[in-house]
Structure formats: structure tokens, C-alpha cells
XYZ file of C-alpha atoms in Angstrom:
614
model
C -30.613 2.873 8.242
C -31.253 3.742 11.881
C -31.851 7.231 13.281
C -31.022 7.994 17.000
C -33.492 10.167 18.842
C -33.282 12.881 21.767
C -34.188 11.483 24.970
C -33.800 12.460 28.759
C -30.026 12.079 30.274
C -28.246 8.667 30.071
C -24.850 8.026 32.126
C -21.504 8.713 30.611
C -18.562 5.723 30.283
C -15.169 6.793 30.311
C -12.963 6.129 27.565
C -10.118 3.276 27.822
C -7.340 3.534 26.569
C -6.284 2.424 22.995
C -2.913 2.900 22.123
C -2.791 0.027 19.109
C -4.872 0.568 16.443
C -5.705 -2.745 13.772
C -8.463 -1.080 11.985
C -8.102 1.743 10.110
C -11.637 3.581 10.057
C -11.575 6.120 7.390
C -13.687 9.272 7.456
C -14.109 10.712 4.164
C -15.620 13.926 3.151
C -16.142 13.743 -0.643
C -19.877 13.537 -0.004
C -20.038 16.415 2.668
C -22.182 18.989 0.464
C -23.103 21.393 2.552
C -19.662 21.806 4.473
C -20.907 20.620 7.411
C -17.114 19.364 8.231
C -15.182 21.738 7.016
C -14.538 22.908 10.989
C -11.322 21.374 11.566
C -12.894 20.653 15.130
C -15.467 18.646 13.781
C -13.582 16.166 11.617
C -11.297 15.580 14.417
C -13.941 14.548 16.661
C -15.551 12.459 13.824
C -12.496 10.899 13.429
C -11.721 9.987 17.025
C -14.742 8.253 16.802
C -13.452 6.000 14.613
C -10.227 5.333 15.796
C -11.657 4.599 18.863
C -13.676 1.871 17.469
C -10.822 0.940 14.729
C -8.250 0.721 17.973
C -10.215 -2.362 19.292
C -10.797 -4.251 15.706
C -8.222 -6.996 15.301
C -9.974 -8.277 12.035
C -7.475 -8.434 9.078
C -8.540 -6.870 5.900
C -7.405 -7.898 2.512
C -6.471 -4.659 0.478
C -8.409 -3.893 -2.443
C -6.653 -2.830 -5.184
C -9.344 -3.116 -8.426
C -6.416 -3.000 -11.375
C -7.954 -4.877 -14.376
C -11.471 -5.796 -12.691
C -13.954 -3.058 -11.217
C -16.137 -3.097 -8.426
C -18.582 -0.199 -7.004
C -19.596 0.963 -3.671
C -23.551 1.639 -2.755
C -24.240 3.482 0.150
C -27.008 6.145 0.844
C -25.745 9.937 0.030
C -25.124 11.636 3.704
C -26.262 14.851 1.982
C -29.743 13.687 0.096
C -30.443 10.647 1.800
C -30.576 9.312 -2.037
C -28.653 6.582 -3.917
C -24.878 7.438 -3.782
C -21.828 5.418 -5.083
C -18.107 5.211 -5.678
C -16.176 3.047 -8.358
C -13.175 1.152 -8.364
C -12.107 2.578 -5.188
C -8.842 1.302 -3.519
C -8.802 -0.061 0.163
C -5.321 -0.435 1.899
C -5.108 -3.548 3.911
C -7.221 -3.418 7.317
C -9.246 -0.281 5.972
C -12.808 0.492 6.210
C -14.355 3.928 5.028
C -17.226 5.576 6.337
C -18.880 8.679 3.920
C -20.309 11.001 6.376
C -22.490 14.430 5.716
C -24.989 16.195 7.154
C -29.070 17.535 5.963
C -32.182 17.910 7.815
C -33.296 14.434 9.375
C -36.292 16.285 10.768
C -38.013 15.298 14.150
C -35.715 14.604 16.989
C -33.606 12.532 14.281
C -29.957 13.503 15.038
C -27.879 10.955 12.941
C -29.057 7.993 10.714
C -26.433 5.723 8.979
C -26.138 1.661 7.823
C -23.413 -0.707 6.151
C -22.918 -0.321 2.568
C -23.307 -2.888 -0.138
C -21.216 -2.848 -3.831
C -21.258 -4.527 -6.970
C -18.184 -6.265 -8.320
C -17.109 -8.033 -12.184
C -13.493 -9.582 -12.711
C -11.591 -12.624 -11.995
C -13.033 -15.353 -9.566
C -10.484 -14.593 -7.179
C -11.261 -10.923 -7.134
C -14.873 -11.568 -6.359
C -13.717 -13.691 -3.650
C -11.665 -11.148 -2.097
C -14.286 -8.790 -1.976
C -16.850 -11.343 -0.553
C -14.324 -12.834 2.034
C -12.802 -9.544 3.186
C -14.884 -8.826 6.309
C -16.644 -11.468 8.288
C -19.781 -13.337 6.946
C -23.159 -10.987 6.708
C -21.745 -7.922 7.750
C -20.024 -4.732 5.320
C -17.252 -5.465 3.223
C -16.235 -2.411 2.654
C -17.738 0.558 5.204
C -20.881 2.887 4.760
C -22.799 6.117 5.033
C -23.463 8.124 7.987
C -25.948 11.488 7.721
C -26.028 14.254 11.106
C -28.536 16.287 11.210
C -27.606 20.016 10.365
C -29.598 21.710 12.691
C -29.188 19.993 15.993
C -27.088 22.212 18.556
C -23.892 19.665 18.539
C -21.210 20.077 21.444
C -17.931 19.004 18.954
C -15.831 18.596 22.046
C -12.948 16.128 22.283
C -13.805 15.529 26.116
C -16.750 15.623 27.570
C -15.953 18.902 29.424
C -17.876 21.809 28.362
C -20.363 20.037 27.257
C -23.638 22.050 27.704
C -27.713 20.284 28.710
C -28.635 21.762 26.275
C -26.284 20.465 23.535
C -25.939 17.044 22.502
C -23.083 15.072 21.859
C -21.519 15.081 18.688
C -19.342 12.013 19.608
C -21.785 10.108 21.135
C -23.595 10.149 17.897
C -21.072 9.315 15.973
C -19.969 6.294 17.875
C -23.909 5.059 17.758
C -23.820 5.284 14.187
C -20.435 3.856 13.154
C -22.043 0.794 15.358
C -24.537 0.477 12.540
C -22.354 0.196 9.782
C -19.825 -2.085 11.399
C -23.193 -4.217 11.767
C -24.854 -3.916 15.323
C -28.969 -3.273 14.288
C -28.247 -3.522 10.327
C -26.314 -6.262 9.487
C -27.904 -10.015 8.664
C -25.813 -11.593 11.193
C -27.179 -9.734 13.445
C -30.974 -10.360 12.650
C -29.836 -14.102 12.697
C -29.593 -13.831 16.456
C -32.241 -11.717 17.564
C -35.165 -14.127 18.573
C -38.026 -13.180 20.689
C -37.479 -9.510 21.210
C -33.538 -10.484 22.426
C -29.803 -10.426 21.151
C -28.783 -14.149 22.112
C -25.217 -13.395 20.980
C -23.118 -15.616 23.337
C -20.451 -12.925 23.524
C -23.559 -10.192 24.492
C -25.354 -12.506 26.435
C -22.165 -13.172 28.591
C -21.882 -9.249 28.985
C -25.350 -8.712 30.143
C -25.854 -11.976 31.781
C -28.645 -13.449 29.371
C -30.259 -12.608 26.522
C -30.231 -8.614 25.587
C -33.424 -7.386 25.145
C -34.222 -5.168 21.593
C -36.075 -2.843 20.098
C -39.590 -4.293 18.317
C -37.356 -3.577 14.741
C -34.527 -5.522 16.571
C -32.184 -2.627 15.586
C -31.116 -1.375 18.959
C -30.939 -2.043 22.488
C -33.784 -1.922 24.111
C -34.307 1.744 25.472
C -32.030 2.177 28.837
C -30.660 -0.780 28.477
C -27.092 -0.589 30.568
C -24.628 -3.536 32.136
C -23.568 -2.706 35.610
C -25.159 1.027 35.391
C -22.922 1.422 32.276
C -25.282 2.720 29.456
C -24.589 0.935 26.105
C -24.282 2.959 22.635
C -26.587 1.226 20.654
C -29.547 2.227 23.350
C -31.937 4.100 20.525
C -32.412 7.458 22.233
C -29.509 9.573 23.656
C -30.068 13.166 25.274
C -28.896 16.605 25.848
C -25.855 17.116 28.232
C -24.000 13.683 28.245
C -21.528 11.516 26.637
C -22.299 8.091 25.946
C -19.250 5.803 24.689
C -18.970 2.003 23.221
C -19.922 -0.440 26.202
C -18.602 -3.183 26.876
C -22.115 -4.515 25.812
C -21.905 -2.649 22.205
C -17.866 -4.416 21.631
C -19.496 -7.701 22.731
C -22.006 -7.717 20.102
C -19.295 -6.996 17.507
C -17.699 -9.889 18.302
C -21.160 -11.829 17.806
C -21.000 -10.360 14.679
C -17.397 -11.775 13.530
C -14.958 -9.212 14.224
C -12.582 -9.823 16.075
C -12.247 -7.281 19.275
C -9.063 -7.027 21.545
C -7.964 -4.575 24.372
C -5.080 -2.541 22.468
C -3.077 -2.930 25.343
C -0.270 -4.963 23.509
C 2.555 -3.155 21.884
C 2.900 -1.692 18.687
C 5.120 -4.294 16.198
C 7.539 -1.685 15.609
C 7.310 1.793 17.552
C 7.010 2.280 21.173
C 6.091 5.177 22.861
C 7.937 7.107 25.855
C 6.288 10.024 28.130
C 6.380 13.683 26.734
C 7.745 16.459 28.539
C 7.403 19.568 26.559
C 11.009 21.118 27.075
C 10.035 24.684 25.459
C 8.405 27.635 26.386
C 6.720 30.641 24.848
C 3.946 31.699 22.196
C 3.065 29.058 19.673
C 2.544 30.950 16.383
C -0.280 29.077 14.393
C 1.058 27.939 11.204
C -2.560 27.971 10.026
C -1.800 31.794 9.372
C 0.707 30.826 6.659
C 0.560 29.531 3.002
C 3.220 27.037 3.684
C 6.336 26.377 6.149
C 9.568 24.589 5.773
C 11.322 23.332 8.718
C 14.978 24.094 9.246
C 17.988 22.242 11.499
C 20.953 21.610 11.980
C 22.361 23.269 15.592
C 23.321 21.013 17.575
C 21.608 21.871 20.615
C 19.018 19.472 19.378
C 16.770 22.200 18.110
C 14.355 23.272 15.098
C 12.512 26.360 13.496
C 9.596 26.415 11.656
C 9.443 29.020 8.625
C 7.719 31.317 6.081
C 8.532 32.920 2.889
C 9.702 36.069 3.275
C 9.253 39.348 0.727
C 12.598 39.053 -0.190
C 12.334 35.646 -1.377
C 14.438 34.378 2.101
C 12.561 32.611 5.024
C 11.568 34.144 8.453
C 11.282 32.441 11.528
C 8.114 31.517 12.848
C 6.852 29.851 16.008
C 9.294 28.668 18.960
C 12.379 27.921 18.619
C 11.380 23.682 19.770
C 13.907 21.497 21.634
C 11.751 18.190 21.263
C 13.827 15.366 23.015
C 15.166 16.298 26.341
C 18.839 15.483 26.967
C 19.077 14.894 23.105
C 21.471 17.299 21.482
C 22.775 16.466 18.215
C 21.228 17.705 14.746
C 17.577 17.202 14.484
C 15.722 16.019 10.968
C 12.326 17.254 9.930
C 9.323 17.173 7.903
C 6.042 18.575 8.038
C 2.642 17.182 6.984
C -0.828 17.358 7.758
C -1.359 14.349 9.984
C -4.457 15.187 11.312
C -6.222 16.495 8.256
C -7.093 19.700 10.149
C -6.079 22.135 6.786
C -2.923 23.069 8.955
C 1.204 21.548 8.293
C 1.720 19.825 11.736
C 6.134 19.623 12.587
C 7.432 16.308 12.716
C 11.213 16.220 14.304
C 13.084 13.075 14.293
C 16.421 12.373 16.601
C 20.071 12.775 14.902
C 22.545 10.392 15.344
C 24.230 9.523 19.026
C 20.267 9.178 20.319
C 17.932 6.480 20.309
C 15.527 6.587 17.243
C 12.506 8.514 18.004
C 9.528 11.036 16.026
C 7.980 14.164 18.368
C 5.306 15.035 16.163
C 3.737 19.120 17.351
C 0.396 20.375 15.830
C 0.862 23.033 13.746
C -2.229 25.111 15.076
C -1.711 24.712 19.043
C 1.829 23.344 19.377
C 0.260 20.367 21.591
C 1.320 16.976 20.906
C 0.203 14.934 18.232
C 0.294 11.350 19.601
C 3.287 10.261 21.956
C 6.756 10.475 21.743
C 7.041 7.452 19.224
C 10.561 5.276 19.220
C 10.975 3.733 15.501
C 13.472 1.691 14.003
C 13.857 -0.366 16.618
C 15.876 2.589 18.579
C 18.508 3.134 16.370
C 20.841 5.027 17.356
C 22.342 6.255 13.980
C 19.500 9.166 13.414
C 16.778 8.996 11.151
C 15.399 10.804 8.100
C 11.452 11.764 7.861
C 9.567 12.439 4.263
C 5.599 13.608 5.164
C 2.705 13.104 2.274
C -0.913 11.518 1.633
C -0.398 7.992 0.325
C -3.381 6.937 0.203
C -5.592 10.267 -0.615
C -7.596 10.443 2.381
C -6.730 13.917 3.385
C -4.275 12.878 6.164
C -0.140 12.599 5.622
C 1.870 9.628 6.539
C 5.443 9.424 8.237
C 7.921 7.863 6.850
C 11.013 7.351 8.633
C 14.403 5.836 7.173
C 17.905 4.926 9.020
C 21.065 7.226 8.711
C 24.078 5.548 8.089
C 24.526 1.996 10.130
C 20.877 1.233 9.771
C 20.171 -0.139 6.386
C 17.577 0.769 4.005
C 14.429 -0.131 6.265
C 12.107 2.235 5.617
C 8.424 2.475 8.011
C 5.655 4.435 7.620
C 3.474 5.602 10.385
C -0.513 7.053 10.560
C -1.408 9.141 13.251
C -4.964 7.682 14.809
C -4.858 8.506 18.236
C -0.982 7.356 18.505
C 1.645 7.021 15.398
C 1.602 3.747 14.490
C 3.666 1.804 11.822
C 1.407 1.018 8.441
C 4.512 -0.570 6.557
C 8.021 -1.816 7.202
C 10.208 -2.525 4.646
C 13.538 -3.011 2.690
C 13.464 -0.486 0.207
C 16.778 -1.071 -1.633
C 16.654 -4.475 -2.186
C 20.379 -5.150 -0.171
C 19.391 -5.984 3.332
C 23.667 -5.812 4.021
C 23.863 -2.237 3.095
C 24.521 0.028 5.826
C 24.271 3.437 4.855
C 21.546 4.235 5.147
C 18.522 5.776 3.527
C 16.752 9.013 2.544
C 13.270 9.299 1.797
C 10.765 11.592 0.265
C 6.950 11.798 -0.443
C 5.441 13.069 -3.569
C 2.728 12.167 -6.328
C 4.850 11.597 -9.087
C 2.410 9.678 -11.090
C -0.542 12.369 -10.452
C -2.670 9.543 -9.524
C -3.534 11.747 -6.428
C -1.889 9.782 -3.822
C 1.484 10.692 -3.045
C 4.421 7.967 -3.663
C 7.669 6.937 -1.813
C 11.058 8.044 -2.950
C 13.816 6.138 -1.402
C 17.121 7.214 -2.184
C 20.659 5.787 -0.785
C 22.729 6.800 1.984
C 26.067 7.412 2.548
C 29.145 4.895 1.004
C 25.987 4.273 -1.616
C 26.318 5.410 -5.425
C 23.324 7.951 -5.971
C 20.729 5.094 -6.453
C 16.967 5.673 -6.298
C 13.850 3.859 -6.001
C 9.999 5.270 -5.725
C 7.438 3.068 -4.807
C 3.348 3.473 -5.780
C 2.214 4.911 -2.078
C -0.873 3.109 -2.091
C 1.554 -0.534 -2.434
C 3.044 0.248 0.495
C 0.197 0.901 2.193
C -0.984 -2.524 1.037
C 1.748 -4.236 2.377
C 3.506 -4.752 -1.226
C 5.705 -2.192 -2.378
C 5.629 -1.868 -5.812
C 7.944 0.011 -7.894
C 6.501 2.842 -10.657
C 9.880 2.573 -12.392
C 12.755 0.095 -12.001
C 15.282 1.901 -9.482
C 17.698 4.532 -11.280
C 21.175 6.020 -10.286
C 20.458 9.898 -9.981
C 23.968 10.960 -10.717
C 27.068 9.728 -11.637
C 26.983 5.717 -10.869
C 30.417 6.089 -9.254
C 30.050 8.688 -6.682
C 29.434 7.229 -3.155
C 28.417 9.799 -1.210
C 24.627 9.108 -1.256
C 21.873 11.058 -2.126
C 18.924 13.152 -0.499
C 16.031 13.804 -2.130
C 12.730 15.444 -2.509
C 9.792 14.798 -4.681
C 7.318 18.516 -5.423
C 5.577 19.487 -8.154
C 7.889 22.370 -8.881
C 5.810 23.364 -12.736
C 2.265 22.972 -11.408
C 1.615 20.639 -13.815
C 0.342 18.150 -11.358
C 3.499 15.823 -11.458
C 6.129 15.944 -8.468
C 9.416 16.228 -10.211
C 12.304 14.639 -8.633
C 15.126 17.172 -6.885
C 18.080 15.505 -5.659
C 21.578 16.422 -4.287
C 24.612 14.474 -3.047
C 25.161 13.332 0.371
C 28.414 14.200 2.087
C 31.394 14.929 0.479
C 29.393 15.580 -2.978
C 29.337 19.019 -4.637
C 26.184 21.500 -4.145
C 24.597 20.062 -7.419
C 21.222 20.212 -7.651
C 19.733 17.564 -10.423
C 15.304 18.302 -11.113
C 13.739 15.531 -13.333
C 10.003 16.098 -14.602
C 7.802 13.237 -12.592
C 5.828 13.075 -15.769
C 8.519 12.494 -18.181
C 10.139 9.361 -15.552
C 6.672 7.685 -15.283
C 6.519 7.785 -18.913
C 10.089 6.611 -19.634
C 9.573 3.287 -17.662
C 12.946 1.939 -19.163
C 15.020 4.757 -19.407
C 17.402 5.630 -16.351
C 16.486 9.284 -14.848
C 20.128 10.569 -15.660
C 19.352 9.693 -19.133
C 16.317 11.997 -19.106
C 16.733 15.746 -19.913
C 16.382 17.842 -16.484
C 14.179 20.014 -15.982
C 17.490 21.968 -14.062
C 20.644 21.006 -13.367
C 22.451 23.702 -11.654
C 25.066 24.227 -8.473
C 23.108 25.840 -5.733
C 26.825 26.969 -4.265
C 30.234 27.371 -4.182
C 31.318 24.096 -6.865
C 34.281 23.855 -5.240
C 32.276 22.783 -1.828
C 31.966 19.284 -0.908
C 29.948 19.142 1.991
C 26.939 18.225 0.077
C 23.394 19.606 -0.144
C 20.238 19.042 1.506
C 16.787 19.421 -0.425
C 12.906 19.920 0.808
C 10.209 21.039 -1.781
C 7.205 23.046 -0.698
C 4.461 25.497 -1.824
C 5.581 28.063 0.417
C 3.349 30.831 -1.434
C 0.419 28.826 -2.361
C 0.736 29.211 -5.760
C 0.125 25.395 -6.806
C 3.919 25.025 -7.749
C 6.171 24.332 -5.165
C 9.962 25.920 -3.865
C 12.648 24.009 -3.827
C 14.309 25.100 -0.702
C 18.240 24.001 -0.058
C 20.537 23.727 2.715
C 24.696 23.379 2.453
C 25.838 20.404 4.507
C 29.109 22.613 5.529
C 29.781 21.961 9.180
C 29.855 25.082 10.785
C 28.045 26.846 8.038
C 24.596 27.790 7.797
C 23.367 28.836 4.077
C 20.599 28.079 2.704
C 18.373 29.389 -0.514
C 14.899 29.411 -1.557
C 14.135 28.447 -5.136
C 11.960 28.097 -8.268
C 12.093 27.039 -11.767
C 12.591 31.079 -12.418
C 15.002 31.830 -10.217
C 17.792 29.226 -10.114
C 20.661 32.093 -10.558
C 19.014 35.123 -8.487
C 17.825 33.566 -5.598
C 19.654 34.944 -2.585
C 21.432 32.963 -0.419
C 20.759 33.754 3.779
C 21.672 32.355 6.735
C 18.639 31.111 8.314
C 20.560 31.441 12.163
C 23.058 34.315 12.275
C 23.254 33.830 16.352
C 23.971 30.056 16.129
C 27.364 28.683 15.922
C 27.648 24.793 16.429
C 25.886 23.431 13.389
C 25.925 20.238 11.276
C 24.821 22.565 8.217
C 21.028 22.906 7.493
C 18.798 20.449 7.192
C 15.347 21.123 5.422
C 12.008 19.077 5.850
């Protein structure tokens, strides 16, 4: 462990830009015991930290997935500065994860973290994963990294408003995710420190020669810079200024194995396009509410956020949000926590007769989170989005499926400091379908990490798959149960879907309805009862409910969303008629199948596609 002391002023490096991220660099909380992060505004700047180092990484990184051996993760407790571990945790593929907290460091100490080491029993090829997943000598797996609580941090995303008196919060945390990717700590590293230098031939390139080091050989020497550019790793920062990864500091990583790029090349899937912000007016925080539901349909191209109201209906809150300029049609939606702020963040996809792109709007400011991001290749059929944590970190992914025309591809994104795609798949096992998909997010194993629900589009019977998130993640989606038809085999007018846990019991139960030209039935299967009925077909399970949410005689289907709109622990199921024209919509629990009342979510709108919920 290294600790980074106040000094007088150093110089401040603008950031580049990153806009492809290879390395996913975790941030994780669990061992945060004093609540040092639970600001929202302090885990995001943590976190840019790390995607700003993660954006340059170009390292592949096997996924760890323990199954029948075990492994364990040392590292030194953030909050005690004692022994801390972690077993048999599970790594997606290209993941590293740093445990950060905060205590007194005392002195002028203001952060002080390393690489961890672990402990591993299984198979010979498991024990070679784990030994060949990073490069040679330095972490396998990630690390600790302690603040000090009483320093007077400046948690700014820029450096503006940064005070001389405060220091850096960002600056720190760059230093110190240094160390545990290696730089100062790792054995690689000692192997090329000789004579008070770094003779790295990456570094020395950099600085022109051998880079002098500390007398431990864990930093830069103190002031070191490269063309009046101060480097990171320099031991001492200081009051008033933001110091960012040199070109010096990325240079030694390389030295060190990994592999470091530019992230100027484009993403392999989604693209992204400028952002004009077509709308106007008061952004409501959603942080104010228990839970919101997202409601379209007009086809203006528009969307509303909304609350439960006292009379068991929905009321409108926020703008009114046009996201895609020149785009009209019928938006889809979903909303998630992307940036693991505590707040639901609105994601809006385009409907069909545009090209295929995700706006993504932060649910506390209404800014932007990422770019305007085009998926699917820029379909132009419309997509359908399904939000949830996958792989338990605290932050939702985006998944985002064709309408009809575009096949069953399904891709999930992760918001670092862009969207990017984390999986692309086939998730109906007939690349020459073509109509489509719907998808849904939900932990229906109550494993704690949400799963994907893919369910078939139009000209499809009613057939369903649902995939363990954390194998898609992985890059190999694997099935928790062996796909199902959720209705009647013969119907062909699709389904959409929604996995919530609608009985608090910890489960997500299943809620589907048909696609177009279906009846309003509404079909609820317990998630614990499928998971433990491997072999049985869902529609051979009893429901949990099995109702019509309107009119039986209508056949312009039925949309479905579940959420916890009263933060209760047990979600609503929340439906929308697929009537052209029509706008109806209901609000529902296990209780309240036949009394819920049915509204009209927008009495002064008349062009609609029905409602779609998300």
C-alpha cells in the first residue's frame, strides 16, 4: 500500500477523450462502513475515475465464474485498514473491481490503496484461469483503495470550482487506482526499477530515459513531469489542482503488460450521434419519488415519466421529452439506474420508420447520460428496451431488442462514460426469424443479479426464453430453464413481457401479454416455482393470475412493465391496451386485479399507437 501526501500546487492535464471503454473498472461499496459514498456525487466521481482508466485498457479478461471450484479475494479493508476478503465472487469478462472506503489515514495521508491477492482450489484449468487472467506479476482480480475521512475533498466532476484549499477527490483516486492496476506495487514493476529509475522501455520512451523513483521505488520521483505535464503517480499532490493520468503514468502500464490504446476507434456495435436537447421546461427530480413508470405511445415521438397516484392511477411527472429530433413515431421506454446514483434514470428508444437509437436522461437533472447511442446496427424497424442490474454492482444495464424485421438479436449496453454494448446475441435460437423480439430484466432466480427475459415478436407463437444475467455478461448466454411457450403454442401474435417480483418474496414472477391482435390477457407465473420446475413448460405451471386486464373482446393486445411504484418491496404491474387510437391503461397488484381503475394516462392526446409502458 502507498499513501499520497499534501504537497504545494502541481499543474493540471486535461482529460482526452475516451469514448470506447475495454475495461470495465468496478467500484464497489460493500466495504464502505462509514458511508463515506453514500453522496451520489461522490461515487460518480469515483467512478469516472475508473472508467477513465478502464476506457484506455485493451487487455482481455477471462470471466470468472467459480461454479463447482472456489476461490477468495484478499485485499486490505478500506474501512480498518485490516485483513478483508470476498469468496467465490463472479467477474464478467474484461472486469476488474476495486473495494473502496474511507477512515482516518492520519498525517497528510489522503488515500492509500494496492493490488489484491486471492486464494483459489478446483480443477487445473480453473487455477489457470485465475493465474493467466491479467498479465504476469500484476492483480488478477482488482484491490482496495482507503480516503481519508477527514480531508476537505472537492468531489467535482470538472475541475471548476475547485477551491486551494480543497484537494482533489479525483486526482486521488486516479493515483490510487494506478497502484492497484500495478504502477509502485506490483512485482513487475520492482523488476524494472534499478538504480533509483523505472527503465520501462515504454516509460523510458515517454520521458526520454530512465524515470527516476522514489527511494521505496513506489512512485515517481517527486515533480517528476514530461513536457511540463505532471504525472499521477508523483507521491505528493496539493490543494487547489487536478492532476490526471500522464502520458508517463499509461506508459508504465504498458511496461507492466496491459495493453493501453487511445479509445478513439468505434464501438463494435453502437455509434453515437450529437445531442440536441429538443425540450424545454422544469425537470422534476425523480429522486423525490418511490418509483416511476414511463408511458408512450403518441406519435409525436414523445414520453412521460410517472408516479403513483392516491387513487391508485399515475400522474405525470417531469417534461413532457421529445428525445430524437425529426423522429415522430411511437417511442419505447424503460427506466433504470444506470449510474448507480439511488435515482431511476429514462431510457427512450426510437419506434419504427427511424433509425435505431437509445437517448438515455438522468433522472435527477434531466442532462444526458452518455450520447445519443445508435444500436442494432440502425434498424429501422424500432426497438424494445428492458433496464436491470445483471451483474449486482449497483448499476442497470440496457438491453435493447429489434421490432418486427429485425430478428431476435438482443445487445446489452453499460453506461461508463458512453453506452457501450457488453453482449450481442441471438436469443431465440432462429437467426431467420423476423419478428422480432421483446425483452425484460428481472432476478428470477433471487441470486441477486437480475436475468434476461426474451420473449418473441410478432408472426411468433408466445415463446420465451430467460437467460442467467451474469452469462450474458460473460459472453455465454446460458439458459435458467429450457425456453417455454407462454400461451397458447398456436397464437402468433407474439408476446411482451415483464419480469417483477410482484409477492415480495424475492423472486421476479413472469407477467406476459400478447402482442398484436391477441386479447388483453394477462398470464403471472411465480419466478420461484419456474426455476424450480426446470422441465416443466410455464403454461403448465399454476399462475399466480391469469386474468383479462380489458374488454375480452379487444384484440389489440397488451403491453406490460412491472415496478415498485410505492416502495413497498413488491412491485405493480402496470398495463397499457395496444388499441390504436386508444389510450387506457391500469395500475395493478396481486390484490387488486378486478378493482383497479382503468385511466387514460393523456386525455389531450389524440394520435396514438396505444400505450406503451417501460
Amino acid at each position: 500500500m502507498h499513501t499520497l501526501p499534501r504537497t504545494p500546487p502541481l499543474g493540471l492535464e486535461p482529460l482526452e477523450p475516451r469514448d470506447v471503454p475495454a475495461v470495465n473498472i468496478v467500484v464497489d461499496y460493500s466495504f464502505d462502513a462509514s458511508g463515506f459514498f453514500a453522496d451520489p456525487a461522490r461515487r460518480a466521481v469515483a467512478e469516472q475515475a475508473a472508467a477513465d482508466l478502464g476506457s484506455r485498457l485493451g487487455t482481455p479478461l477471462a470471466a470468472v465464474t467459480p461454479g463447482g471450484n472456489t476461490w477468495t479475494e484478499f485485499f486490505t479493508n478500506p474501512a480498518t485498514g485490516g485483513d478483508a476478503s470476498v469468496r467465490n465472487a463472479t467477474l464478467a469478462a474484461d472486469t476488474l473491481t476495486i473495494y473502496v472506503g474511507a477512515r482516518e489515514l492520519g498525517g497528510s495521508t489522503v488515500g492509500e490503496g494496492g493490488p489484491g491477492t486471492y486464494s483459489a482450489s478446483g480443477t487445473s484449468a480453473w487455477r489457470t484461469l485465475l493465474r493467466g487472467r491479467a498479465p504476469s506479476g500484476v492483480t488478477a482480480w482488482g484491490g482496495g483503495v482507503a480516503f481519508d475521512s477527514s480531508t476537505n475533498w472537492f468531489f467535482g466532476a470538472s475541475p471548476a470550482g475547485l477551491g486551494r484549499t480543497q484537494t482533489d477527490f479525483y486526482s486521488v483516486a486516479v493515483h490510487e487506482f494506478g497502484h492497484v492496476l500495478g504502477i509502485g506495487t506490483s512485482s513487475r514493476w520492482l523488476d524494472q526499477v534499478s538504480g533509483g529509475t523505472f527503465v520501462g522501455p515504454n516509460a523510458e520512451a515517454v520521458y526520454g530515459g530512465p524515470v527516476p523513483v522514489t527511494a521505496d521505488g513506489g512512485h515517481w520521483r517527486d515533480g517528476t513531469t514530461v513536457n511540463g505535464v505532471p504525472a499521477s503517480l508523483d507521491p505528493t499532490t496539493s490543494s487547489g489542482t487536478r492532476v490526471t493520468f500522464s502520458a508517463l503514468d499509461f506508459a508504465a502500464l504498458e511496461d507492466l503488460g496491459w495493453a493501453v490504446g487511445t479509445s478513439t476507434a468505434p464501438a463494435p456495435v453502437s455509434t453515437t450521434q450529437s445531442n440536441p436537447r429538443p425540450w424545454t421546461g422544469t425537470w422534476t427530480s425523480l429522486a423525490f419519488f418511490d418509483g416511476v413508470v414511463v408511458l408512450s405511445g403518441a406519435t409525436a415521438g414523445t414520453a412521460q415519466a410517472f408516479a403513483l397516484a392516491t387513487d391508485g392511477t399515475l400522474v405525470a411527472v417531469g417534461p413532457v421529452v421529445t428525445p430524437f429530433v425529426g423522429n415522430g413515431g411511437a417511442l419505447r421506454s424503460a427506466v433504470g439506474d444506470f449510474n448507480g446514483d439511488g435515482t431511476p434514470d429514462l431510457a427512450l428508444g426510437t419506434g419504427v420508420g427511424a433509425t435505431a437509437a437509445v437517448r438515455v436522461f438522468n433522472g435527477r437533472t434531466g442532462a444526458d447520460l452518455g450520447e445519443l447511442t445508435t444500436v442494432l446496427g440502425g434498424f429501422g424497424g424500432g426497438v424494445y428496451l428492458a433496464a436491470g442490474d445483471l451483474d449486482g454492482d449497483g448499476r442497470d444495464e440496457l438491453a435493447v431488442s429489434a421490432d418486427a424485421g429485425g430478428g431476435t438479436r438482443v445487445t446489452v449496453l453499460r453506461l461508463l462514460r458512453t453506452f457501450s454494448p457488453v453482449a450481442d446475441f441471438i436469443a431465440l435460437d432462429d437467426p431467420n426469424f423476423r419478428g422480432g423480439s421483446r425483452v425484460a430484466i428481472g432476478d428470477v432466480d433471487g441470486d441477486g443479479a437480475a436475468d434476461l427475459i426474451v420473449g418473441a415478436g410478432v408472426g411468433g407463437g408466445p415463446r420465451v426464453a430467460v437467460y442467467a444475467g451474469g452469462s450474458v455478461l460473460a459472453g455465454s448466454p446460458a439458459k435458467l430453464v429450457p425456453d417455454f411457450f407462454a400461451l397458447d403454442s398456436s397464437l402468433r401474435s407474439g408476446v411482451f413481457i415483464t419480469a417483477a417480483d410482484l409477492d415480495g418474496d424475492g423472486f421476479a414472477e413472469l407477467a406476459y401479454g400478447t402482442g398484436t391482435t391477441g386479447g388483453p390477457r394477462v398470464r403471472v407465473v411465480s419466478g420461484a416455482l419456474l426455476v424450480a420446475n426446470p422441465g416443466r413448460p410455464a403454461d403448465a405451471l399454476p399462475a399466480v393470475a391469469d386474468f383479462f386486464a380489458f374488454d375480452p373482446n379487444d384484440r389489440s393486445g397488451l403491453r406490460v412493465a412491472g415496478r415498485d411504484l410505492d416502495g413497498d418491496g413488491a412491485a405493480e404491474l402496470v398495463v397499457g391496451s395496444g388499441a390504436p387510437g386508444a389510450a387506457t391503461a391500469r395500475v395493478l397488484t396481486l390484490a387488486t386485479l378486478a378493482t383497479a381503475p382503468q385511466f387514460n394516462p393523456f386525455p389531450d392526446v389524440s394520435a396514438l399507437d396505444g400505450v406503451y409502458v417501460g
